[in-house]
Coordinates of C-alpha atoms in Angstrom, one line a residue:
X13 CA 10.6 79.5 62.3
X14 CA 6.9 80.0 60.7
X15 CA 8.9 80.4 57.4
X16 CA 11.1 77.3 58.1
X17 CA 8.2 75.2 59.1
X18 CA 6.1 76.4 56.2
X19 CA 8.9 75.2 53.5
X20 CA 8.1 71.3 54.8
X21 CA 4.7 70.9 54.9
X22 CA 4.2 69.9 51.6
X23 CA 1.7 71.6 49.2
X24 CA -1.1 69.9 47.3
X25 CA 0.4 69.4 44.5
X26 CA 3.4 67.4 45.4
X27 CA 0.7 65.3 47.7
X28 CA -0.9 64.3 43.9
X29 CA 2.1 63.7 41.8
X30 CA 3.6 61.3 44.6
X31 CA 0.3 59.1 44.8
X32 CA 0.3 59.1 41.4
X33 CA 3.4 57.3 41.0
X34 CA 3.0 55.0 44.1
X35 CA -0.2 54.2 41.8
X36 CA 1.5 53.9 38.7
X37 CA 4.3 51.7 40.3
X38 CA 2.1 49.8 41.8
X39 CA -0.4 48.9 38.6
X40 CA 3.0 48.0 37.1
X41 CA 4.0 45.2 39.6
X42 CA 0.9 43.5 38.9
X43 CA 0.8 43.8 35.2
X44 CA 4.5 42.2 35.2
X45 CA 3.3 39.5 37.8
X46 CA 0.1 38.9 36.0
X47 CA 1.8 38.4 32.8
X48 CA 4.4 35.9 34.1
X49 CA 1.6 34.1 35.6
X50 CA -0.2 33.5 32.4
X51 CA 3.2 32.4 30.6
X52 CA 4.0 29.8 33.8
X53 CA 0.6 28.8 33.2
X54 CA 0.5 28.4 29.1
X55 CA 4.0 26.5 29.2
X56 CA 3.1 24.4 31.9
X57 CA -0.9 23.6 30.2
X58 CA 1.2 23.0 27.1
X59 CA 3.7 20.7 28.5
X60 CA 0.5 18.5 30.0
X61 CA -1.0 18.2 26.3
X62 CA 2.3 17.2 24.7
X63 CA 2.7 14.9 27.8
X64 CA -0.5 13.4 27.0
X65 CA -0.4 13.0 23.4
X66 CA -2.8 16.0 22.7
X67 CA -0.1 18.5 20.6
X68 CA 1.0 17.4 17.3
X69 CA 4.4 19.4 17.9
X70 CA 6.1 19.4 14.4
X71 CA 9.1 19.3 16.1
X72 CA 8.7 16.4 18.4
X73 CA 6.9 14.5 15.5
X74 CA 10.2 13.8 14.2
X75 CA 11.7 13.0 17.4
X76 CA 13.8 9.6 17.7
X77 CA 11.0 8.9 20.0
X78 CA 8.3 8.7 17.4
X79 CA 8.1 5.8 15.7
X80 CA 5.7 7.4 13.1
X81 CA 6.5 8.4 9.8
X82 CA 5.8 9.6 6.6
X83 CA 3.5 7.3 5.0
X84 CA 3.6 4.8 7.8
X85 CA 0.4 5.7 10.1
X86 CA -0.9 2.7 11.8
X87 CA -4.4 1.9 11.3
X88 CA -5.1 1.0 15.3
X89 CA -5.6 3.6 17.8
X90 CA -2.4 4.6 18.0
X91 CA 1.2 3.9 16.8
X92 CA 2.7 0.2 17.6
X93 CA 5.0 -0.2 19.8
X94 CA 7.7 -2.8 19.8
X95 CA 8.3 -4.7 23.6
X96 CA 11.5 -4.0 25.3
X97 CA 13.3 -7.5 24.5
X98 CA 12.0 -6.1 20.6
X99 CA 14.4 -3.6 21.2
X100 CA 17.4 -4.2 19.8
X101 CA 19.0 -1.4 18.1
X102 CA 20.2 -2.6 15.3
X103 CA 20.9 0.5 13.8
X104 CA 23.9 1.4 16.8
X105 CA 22.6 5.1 17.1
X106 CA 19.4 4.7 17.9
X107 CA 20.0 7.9 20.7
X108 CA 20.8 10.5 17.6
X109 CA 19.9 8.8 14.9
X110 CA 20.9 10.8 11.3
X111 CA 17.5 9.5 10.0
X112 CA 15.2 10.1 13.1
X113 CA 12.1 9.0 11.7
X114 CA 14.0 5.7 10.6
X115 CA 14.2 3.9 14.2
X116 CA 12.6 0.7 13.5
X117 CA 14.0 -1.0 10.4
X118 CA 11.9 -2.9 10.1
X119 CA 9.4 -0.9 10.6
X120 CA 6.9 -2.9 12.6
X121 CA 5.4 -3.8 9.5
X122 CA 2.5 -6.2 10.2
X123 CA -0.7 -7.0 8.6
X124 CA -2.6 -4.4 9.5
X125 CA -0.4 -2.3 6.7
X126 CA -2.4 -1.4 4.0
X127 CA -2.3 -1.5 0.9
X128 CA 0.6 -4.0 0.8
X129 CA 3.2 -3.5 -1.8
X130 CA 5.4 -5.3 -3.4
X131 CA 8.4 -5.0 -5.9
X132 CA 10.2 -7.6 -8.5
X133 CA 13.3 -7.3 -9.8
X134 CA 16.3 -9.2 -12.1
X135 CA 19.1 -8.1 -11.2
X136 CA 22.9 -9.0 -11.1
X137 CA 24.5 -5.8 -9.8
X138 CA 26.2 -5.7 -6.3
X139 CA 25.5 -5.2 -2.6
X140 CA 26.2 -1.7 -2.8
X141 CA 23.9 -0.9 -5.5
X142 CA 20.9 -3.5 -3.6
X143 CA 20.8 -2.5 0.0
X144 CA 20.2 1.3 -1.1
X145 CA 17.6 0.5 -3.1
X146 CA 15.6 -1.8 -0.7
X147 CA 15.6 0.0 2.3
X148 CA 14.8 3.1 0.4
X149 CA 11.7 1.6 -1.1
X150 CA 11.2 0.1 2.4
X151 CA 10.9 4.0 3.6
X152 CA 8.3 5.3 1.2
X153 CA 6.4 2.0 1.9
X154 CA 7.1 -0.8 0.3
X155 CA 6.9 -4.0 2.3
X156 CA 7.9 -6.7 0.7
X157 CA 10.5 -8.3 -2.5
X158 CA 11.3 -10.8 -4.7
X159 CA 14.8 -10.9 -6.6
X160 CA 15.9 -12.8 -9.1
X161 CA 19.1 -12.9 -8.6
X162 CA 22.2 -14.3 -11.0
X163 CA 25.6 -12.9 -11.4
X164 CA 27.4 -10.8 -8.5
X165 CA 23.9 -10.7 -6.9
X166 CA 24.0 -14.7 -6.1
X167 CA 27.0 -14.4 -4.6
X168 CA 26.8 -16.4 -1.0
X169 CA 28.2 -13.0 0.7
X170 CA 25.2 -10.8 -1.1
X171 CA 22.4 -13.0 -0.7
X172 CA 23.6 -14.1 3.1
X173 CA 23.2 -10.4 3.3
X174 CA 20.0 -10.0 1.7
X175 CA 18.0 -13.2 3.0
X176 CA 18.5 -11.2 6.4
X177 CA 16.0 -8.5 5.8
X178 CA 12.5 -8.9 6.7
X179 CA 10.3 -8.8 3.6
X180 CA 12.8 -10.2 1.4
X181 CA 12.7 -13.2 -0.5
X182 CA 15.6 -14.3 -3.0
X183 CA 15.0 -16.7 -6.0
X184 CA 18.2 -17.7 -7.6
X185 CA 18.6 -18.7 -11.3
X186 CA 19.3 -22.2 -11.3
X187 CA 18.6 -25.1 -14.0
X188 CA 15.6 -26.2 -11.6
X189 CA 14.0 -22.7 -12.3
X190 CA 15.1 -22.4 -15.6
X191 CA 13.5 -25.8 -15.9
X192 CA 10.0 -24.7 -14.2
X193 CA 9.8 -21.4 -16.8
X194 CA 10.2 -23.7 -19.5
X195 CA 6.6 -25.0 -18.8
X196 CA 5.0 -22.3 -17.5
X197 CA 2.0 -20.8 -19.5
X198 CA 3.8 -17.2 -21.1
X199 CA 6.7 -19.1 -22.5
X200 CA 4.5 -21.3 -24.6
X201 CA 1.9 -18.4 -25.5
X202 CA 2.7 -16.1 -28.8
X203 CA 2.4 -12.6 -27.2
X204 CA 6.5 -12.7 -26.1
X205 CA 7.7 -14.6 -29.0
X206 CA 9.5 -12.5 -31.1
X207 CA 11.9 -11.8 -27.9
X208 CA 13.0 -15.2 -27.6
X209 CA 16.3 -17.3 -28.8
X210 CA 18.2 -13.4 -28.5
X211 CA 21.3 -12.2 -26.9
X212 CA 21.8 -9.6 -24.6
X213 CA 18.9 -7.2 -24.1
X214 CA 16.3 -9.6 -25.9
X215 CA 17.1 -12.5 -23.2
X216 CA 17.2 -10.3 -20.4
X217 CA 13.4 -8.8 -21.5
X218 CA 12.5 -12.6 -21.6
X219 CA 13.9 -13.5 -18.3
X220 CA 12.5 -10.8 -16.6
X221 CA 8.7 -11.6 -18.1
X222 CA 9.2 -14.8 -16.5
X223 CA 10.8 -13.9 -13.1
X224 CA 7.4 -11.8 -13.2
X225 CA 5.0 -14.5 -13.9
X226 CA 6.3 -16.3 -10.7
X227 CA 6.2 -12.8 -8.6
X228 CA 2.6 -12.6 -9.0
X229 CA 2.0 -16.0 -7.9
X230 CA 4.7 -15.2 -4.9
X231 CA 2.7 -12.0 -4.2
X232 CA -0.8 -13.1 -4.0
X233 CA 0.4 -16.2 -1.4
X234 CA 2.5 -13.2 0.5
X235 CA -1.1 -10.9 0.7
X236 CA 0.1 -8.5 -1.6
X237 CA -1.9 -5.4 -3.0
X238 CA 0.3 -3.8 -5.6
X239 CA 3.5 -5.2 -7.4
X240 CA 5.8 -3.3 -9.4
X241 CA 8.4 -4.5 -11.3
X242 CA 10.9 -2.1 -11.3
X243 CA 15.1 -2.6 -12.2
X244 CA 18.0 -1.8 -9.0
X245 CA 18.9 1.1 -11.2
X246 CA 15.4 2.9 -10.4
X247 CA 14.1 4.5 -7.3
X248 CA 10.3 5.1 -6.8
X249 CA 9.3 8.9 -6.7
X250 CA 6.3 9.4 -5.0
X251 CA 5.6 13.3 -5.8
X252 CA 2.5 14.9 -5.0
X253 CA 1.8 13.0 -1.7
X254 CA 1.5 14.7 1.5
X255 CA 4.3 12.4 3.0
X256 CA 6.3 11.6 0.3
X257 CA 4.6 8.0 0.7
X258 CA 3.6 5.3 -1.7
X259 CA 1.3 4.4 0.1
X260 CA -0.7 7.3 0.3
X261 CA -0.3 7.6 -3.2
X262 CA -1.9 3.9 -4.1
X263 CA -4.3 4.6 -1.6
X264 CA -5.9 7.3 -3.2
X265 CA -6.6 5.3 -6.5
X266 CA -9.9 4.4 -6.9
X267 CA -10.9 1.3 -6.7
X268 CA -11.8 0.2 -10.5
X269 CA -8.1 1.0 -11.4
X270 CA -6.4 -2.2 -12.5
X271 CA -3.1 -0.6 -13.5
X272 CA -1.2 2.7 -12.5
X273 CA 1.7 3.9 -15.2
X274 CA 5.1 6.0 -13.7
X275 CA 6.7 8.1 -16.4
X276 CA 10.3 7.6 -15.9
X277 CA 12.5 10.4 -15.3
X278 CA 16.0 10.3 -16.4
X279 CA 19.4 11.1 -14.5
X280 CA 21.6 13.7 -16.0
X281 CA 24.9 13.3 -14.2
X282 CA 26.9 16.5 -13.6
X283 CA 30.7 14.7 -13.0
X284 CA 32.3 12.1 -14.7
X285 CA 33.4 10.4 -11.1
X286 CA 30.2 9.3 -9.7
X287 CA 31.0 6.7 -7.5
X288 CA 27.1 6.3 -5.7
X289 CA 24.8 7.4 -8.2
X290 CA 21.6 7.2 -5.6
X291 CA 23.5 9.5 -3.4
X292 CA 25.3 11.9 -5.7
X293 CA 22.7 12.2 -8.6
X294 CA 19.9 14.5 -8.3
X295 CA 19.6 16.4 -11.9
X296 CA 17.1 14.4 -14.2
X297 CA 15.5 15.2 -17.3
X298 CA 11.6 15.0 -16.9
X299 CA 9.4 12.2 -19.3
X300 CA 7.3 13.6 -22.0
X301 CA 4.3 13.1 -20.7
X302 CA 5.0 15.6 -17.7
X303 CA 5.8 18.6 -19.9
X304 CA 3.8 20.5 -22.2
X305 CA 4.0 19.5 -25.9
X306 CA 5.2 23.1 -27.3
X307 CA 8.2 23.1 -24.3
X308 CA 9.2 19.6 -25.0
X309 CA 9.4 20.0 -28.9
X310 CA 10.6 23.6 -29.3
X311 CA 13.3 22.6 -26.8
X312 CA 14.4 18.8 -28.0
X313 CA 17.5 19.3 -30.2
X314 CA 19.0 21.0 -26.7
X315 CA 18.1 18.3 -25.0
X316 CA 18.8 15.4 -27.2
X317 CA 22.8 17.0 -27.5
X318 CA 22.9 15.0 -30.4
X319 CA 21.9 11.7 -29.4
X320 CA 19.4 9.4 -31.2
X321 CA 16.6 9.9 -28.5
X322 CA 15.4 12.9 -25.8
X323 CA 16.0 10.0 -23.4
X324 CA 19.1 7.9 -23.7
X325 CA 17.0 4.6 -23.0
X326 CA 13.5 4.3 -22.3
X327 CA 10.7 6.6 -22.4
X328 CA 7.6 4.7 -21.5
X329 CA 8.1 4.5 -17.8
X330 CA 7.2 1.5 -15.6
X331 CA 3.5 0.4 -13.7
X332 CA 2.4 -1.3 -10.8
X333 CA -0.8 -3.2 -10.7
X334 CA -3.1 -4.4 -8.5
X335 CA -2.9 -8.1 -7.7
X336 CA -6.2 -10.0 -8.8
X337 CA -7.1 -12.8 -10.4
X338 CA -5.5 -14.0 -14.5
X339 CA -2.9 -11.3 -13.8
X340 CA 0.3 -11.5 -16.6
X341 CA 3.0 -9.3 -17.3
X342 CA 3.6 -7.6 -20.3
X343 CA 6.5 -7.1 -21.0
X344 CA 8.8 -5.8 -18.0
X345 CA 7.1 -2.2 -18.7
X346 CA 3.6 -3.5 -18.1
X347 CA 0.9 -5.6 -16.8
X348 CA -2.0 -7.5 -18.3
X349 CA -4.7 -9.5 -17.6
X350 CA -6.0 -13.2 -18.9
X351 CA -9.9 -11.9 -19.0
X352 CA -10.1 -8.5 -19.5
X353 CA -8.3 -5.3 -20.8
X354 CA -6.7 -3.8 -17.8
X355 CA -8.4 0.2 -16.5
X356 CA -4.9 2.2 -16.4
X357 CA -4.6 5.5 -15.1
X358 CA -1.0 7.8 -16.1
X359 CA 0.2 9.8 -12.8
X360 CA 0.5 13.7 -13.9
X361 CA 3.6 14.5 -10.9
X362 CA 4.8 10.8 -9.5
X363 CA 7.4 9.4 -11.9
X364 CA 10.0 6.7 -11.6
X365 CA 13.4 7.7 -11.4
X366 CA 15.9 6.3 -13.9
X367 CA 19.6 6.5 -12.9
X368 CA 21.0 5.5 -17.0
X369 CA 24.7 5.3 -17.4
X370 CA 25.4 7.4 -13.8
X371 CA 29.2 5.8 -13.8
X372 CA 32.0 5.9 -16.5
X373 CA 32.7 2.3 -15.2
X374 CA 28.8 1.0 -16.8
X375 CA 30.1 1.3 -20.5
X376 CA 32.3 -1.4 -20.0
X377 CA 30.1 -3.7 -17.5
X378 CA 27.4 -3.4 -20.2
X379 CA 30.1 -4.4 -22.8
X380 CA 31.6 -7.3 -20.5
X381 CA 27.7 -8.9 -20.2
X382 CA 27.3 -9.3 -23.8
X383 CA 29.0 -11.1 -26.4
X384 CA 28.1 -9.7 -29.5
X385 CA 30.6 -8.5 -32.2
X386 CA 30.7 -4.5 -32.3
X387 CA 29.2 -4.1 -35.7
X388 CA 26.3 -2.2 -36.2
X389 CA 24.4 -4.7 -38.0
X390 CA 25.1 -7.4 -34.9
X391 CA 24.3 -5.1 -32.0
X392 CA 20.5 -5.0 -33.8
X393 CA 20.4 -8.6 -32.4
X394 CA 21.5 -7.4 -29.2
X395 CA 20.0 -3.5 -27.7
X396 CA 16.5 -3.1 -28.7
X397 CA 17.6 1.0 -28.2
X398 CA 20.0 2.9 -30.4
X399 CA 21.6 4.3 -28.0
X400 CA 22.7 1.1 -26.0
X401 CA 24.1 0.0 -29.4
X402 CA 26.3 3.1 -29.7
X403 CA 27.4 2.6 -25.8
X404 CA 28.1 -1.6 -26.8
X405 CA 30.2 -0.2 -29.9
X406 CA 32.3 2.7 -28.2
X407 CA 32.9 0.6 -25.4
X408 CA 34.2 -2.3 -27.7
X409 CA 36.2 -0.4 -30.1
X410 CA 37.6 2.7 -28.2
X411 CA 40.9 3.1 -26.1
X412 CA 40.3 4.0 -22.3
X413 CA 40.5 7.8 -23.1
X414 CA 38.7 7.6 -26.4
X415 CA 35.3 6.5 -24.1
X416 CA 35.8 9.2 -21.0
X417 CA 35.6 11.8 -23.9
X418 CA 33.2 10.3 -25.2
X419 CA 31.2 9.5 -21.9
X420 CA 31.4 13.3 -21.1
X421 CA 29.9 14.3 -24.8
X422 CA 26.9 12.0 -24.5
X423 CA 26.4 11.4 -20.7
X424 CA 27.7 14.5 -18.5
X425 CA 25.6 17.7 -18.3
X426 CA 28.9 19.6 -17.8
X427 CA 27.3 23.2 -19.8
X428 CA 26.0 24.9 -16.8
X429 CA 24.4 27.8 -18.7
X430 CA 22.3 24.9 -20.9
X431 CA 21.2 23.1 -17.9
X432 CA 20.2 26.3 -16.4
X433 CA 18.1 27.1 -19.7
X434 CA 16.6 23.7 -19.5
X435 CA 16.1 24.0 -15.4
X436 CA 14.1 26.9 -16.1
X437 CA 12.1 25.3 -19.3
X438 CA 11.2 22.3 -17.1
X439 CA 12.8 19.8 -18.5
X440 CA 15.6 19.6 -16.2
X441 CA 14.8 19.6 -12.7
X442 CA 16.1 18.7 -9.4
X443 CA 14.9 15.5 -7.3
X444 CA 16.2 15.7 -4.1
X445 CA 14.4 13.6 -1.8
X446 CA 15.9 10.0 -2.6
X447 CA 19.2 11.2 -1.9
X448 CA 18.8 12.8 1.2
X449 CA 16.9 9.8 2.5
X450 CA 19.7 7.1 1.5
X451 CA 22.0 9.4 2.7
X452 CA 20.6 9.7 5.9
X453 CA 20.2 5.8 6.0
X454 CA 23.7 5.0 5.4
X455 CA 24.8 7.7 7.9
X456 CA 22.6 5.9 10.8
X457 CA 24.2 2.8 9.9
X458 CA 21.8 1.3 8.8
X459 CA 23.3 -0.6 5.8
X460 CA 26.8 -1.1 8.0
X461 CA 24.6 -2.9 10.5
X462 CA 22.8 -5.0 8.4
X463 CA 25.4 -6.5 6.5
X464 CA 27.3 -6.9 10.4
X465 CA 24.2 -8.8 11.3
X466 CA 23.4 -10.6 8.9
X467 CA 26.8 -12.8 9.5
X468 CA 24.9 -14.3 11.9
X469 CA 22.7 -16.1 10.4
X470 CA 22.6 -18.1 7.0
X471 CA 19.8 -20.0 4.8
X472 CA 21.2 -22.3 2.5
X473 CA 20.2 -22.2 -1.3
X474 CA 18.8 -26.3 -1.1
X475 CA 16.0 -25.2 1.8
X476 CA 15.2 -21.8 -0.2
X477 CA 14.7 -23.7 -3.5
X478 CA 11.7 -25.9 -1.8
X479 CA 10.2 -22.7 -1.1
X480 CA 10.1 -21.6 -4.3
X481 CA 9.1 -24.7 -5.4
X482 CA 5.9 -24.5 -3.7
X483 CA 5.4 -20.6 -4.8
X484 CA 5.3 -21.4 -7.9
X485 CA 2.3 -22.9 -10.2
X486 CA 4.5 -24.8 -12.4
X487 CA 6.4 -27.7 -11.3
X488 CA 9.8 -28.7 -12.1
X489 CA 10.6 -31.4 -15.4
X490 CA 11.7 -34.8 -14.3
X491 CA 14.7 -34.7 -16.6
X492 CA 16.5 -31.9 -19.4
X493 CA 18.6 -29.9 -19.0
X494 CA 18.0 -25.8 -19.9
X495 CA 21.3 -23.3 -21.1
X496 CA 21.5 -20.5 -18.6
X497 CA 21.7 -18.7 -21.2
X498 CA 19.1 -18.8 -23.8
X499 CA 16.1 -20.7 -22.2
X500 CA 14.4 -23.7 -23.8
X501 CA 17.5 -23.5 -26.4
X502 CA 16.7 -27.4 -27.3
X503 CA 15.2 -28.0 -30.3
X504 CA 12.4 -29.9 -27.9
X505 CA 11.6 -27.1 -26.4
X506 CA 11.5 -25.1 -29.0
X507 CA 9.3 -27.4 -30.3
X508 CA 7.2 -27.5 -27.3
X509 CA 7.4 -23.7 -26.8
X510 CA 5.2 -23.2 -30.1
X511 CA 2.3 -24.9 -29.1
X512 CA 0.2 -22.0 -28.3
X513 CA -2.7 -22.2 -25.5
X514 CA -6.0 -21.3 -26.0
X515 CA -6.3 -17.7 -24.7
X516 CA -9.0 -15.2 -24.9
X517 CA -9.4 -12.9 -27.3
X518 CA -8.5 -9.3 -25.7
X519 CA -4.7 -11.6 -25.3
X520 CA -4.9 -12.6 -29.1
X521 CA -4.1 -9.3 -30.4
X522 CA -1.7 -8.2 -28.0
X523 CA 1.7 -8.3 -28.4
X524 CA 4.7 -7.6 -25.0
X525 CA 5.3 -3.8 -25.0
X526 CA 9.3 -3.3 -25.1
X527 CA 11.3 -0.6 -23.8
X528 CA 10.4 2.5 -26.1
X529 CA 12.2 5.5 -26.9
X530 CA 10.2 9.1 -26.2
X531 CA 8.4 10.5 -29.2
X532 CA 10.8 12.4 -31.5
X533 CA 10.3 15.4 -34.0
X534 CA 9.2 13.0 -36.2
X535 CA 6.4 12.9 -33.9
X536 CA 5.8 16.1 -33.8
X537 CA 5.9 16.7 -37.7
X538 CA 3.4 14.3 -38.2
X539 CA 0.5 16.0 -35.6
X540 CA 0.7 19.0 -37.0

């Protein structure tokens, strides 16, 4: 029994190793409950902050729920928001919206928005081509336009449509405005003159100039900051900002900056079927003036593929400038001003993007808007650029199959190991951002709901031409009559269009700067 009894009572030893793990267990339990303690107590301190506004989550910034964003901070304490019978979703899915930072299309924008930007255009091209363009330009910060419409653009269905959107003012070419540039002061000044009494190209340079001279007058009334002047086949790029915003961008310019310059990029389309160039096209070929000079040169036979120019068109991008007193265009390129010789600054990584010839279907528009004979000596009166003339001539000569080949030899990038030699050069690249945002946009709705909504409502063309009538300095002629299509074609006016004001003398010199071609290896020669 000693022996049995002996074998039970347990030894030192095994006393030790089972406090041990009692201990062990023990310290255990309250690691594991102290540690989901601390994470109840993180998520739920979290939670309050985000609650209260103190967590810039980048997840919820781009929430449905946030009306911010890029390049749209409000000034006040605190984003605005829009009252409950504001509401109205116009876009139909405003719960999962493609876009989410797009929730207000209108974006609330009031006149606490600063700086206030404008655009003017001339334009004739469709609804499909229009709506894209605004509401992109509306995104990146743009507040307000002014078209000058004509064409399929004064359509009743297309300006019903885009009289409806907030910010948008339509001027339509009529004989009364016709009538009211024929007396206003750059048609009877010298500095546009060799542009006048032309077809095609020429006329539309003219008419644009004009259209312009009224924008300014429209934009100072409207509060305006900036204006650009810009065509519906070109989207703003605003590279190098934080936010991908304009606004930003014109922000940071300092204040003794009278005019900013965009070199212009230019598509390179990859297909032969583009149907929506803003959505489809994202290859362009980058200006001159964002390369260095040894890539651009020791690479331009590649990238010229034996056309005239390293750009099909222009090469000498587009400005904006900042509205202020004796402000006048120069030509649709560029500003000027009345007293003084504007202080321009170039922009080294934001450019303006040129969508030139995206669809097969634009040699033949081109060709159906002019009326000159296809010879080369006439289509010098008509494109001011050689390559426009080779389009005109192609278009007016060539069978149906004759032009698609020749489309995809001048136009489509279809060598994929030259465009990946160029991609890596620099002089192709890849601009994404515009697409993704209209494609975003017209996935909301956006541009579906706008054109549903704008059936609505209707301003007639007699009340909209008293507005413009009282935006503009000039006032309409009592009597004449003006050809839509050559202004002041009389020999009256013609007359009268001679008589040259007295201007100062940093105007006297100056002549309108036209759409140039990039430098060529001509150019190059010559430096060196």
């Amino acid at each position: 029994m000693a022996g049995f009894h002996s074998t039970l009572r347990p030894t030192s030893s095994s006393s030790s190793l089972s406090l041990s793990a009692s201990s062990s267990q023990s310290f255990t339990s309250r690691l594991v409950l102290l540690l989901t303690l601390l994470s109840f107590t993180l998520a739920g301190f979290a939670f309050i902050l985000q609650w209260r506004g103190g967590l810039n989550d980048p997840i919820t910034r781009w929430s449905p729920d946030h009306h911010e964003f890029p390049g749209m901070a409000f000034s006040g304490s605190g984003p605005s928001h829009p009252s409950r019978s504001d509401c109205v979703d116009l876009l139909g899915q405003s719960r999962s919206p493609a876009f989410p930072y797009y929730r207000d299309w209108n974006f609330g924008l009031g006149s606490d928005l600063r700086p206030k930007i404008c655009i003017t255009t001339s334009t004739s091209a469709n609804l499909e081509q229009i709506l894209p363009w605004i509401f992109y330009h509306k995104v990146i910060g743009v507040s307000n336009f002014f078209l000058f419409v004509e064409g399929k653009a004064a359509s009743a269905n297309v300006t019903k449509v885009l009289e409806s959107i907030p910010g948008v003012k339509v001027i339509y070419r009529t004989r009364e405005l016709e009538e009211q540039q024929a007396k206003s002061r750059i048609w009877n000044e010298t500095w546009l003159a060799s542009f006048f009494y032309k077809p095609c190209n020429y006329e539309l340079f003219v008419k644009q100039s004009l259209n312009m001279e009224m924008a300014i007058v429209m934009a100072r009334e409207a509060g305006m900051d900036w204006i650009f002047h810009l065509d519906t086949d070109e989207l703003i790029h605003p590279a190098g900002t934080r936010e991908y915003s304009l606004r930003q961008l014109l922000s940071d310019i300092p204040g003794n900056v009278d005019m900013v310059i965009f070199p212009n990029y230019e598509s390179s389309v990859e297909r032969d079927d583009i149907k929506e160039p803003f959505s489809e096209v994202s290859m362009f070929k980058k200006n001159y003036d964002h390369l260095p000079k040894e890539v651009y040169f020791g690479n331009y036979k590649d990238a010229t593929r034996g056309n005239p120019n390293y750009f099909l068109t222009y090469g000498n991008g587009k400005s904006a400038a900042r509205i202020q007193d004796h402000l006048r265009p120069n030509g649709a390129h560029r500003w000027h001003n009345y007293m003084k010789s504007p202080n321009e600054i170039k922009l080294d990584e934001a450019a303006v993007l040129h969508y030139t010839y995206p669809k097969f279907s634009d040699l033949t528009s081109r060709r159906d808007r002019c009326g000159c004979k296809p010879t080369k000596e006439d289509v010098k009166r008509c494109f001011m650029l050689e390559f426009d003339r080779a389009a005109f001539i192609i278009a007016s000569t060539a069978t149906e199959e004759e032009m698609l080949r020749w489309y995809n030899e001048r136009i489509v990038w279809t060598d994929k190991e030259l465009n990946l030699k160029l991609m890596r050069k620099g002089i192709l690249t890849r601009v994404y951002a515009p697409s993704v945002i209209i494609q975003s946009l017209r996935e909301s709705g956006v541009f579906s709901t706008t054109i549903a909504s704008a059936m609505k409502t209707s301003v007639s063309k007699e009340s909209f031409l008293k507005s413009v009538e009282s935006s503009n300095s000039s006032r309409v002629l009592s009597s004449g009559v003006i050809s839509s299509r050559k202004i002041g074609n009389s020999r009256e006016t013609q007359t009268n269009g001679r008589k040259v004001l007295e201007i100062t003398e940093f105007d006297s010199h100056l002549l309108a700067i036209p759409p140039l071609s990039p430098p060529g290896l001509h150019d190059f020669h010559i430096d060196t």
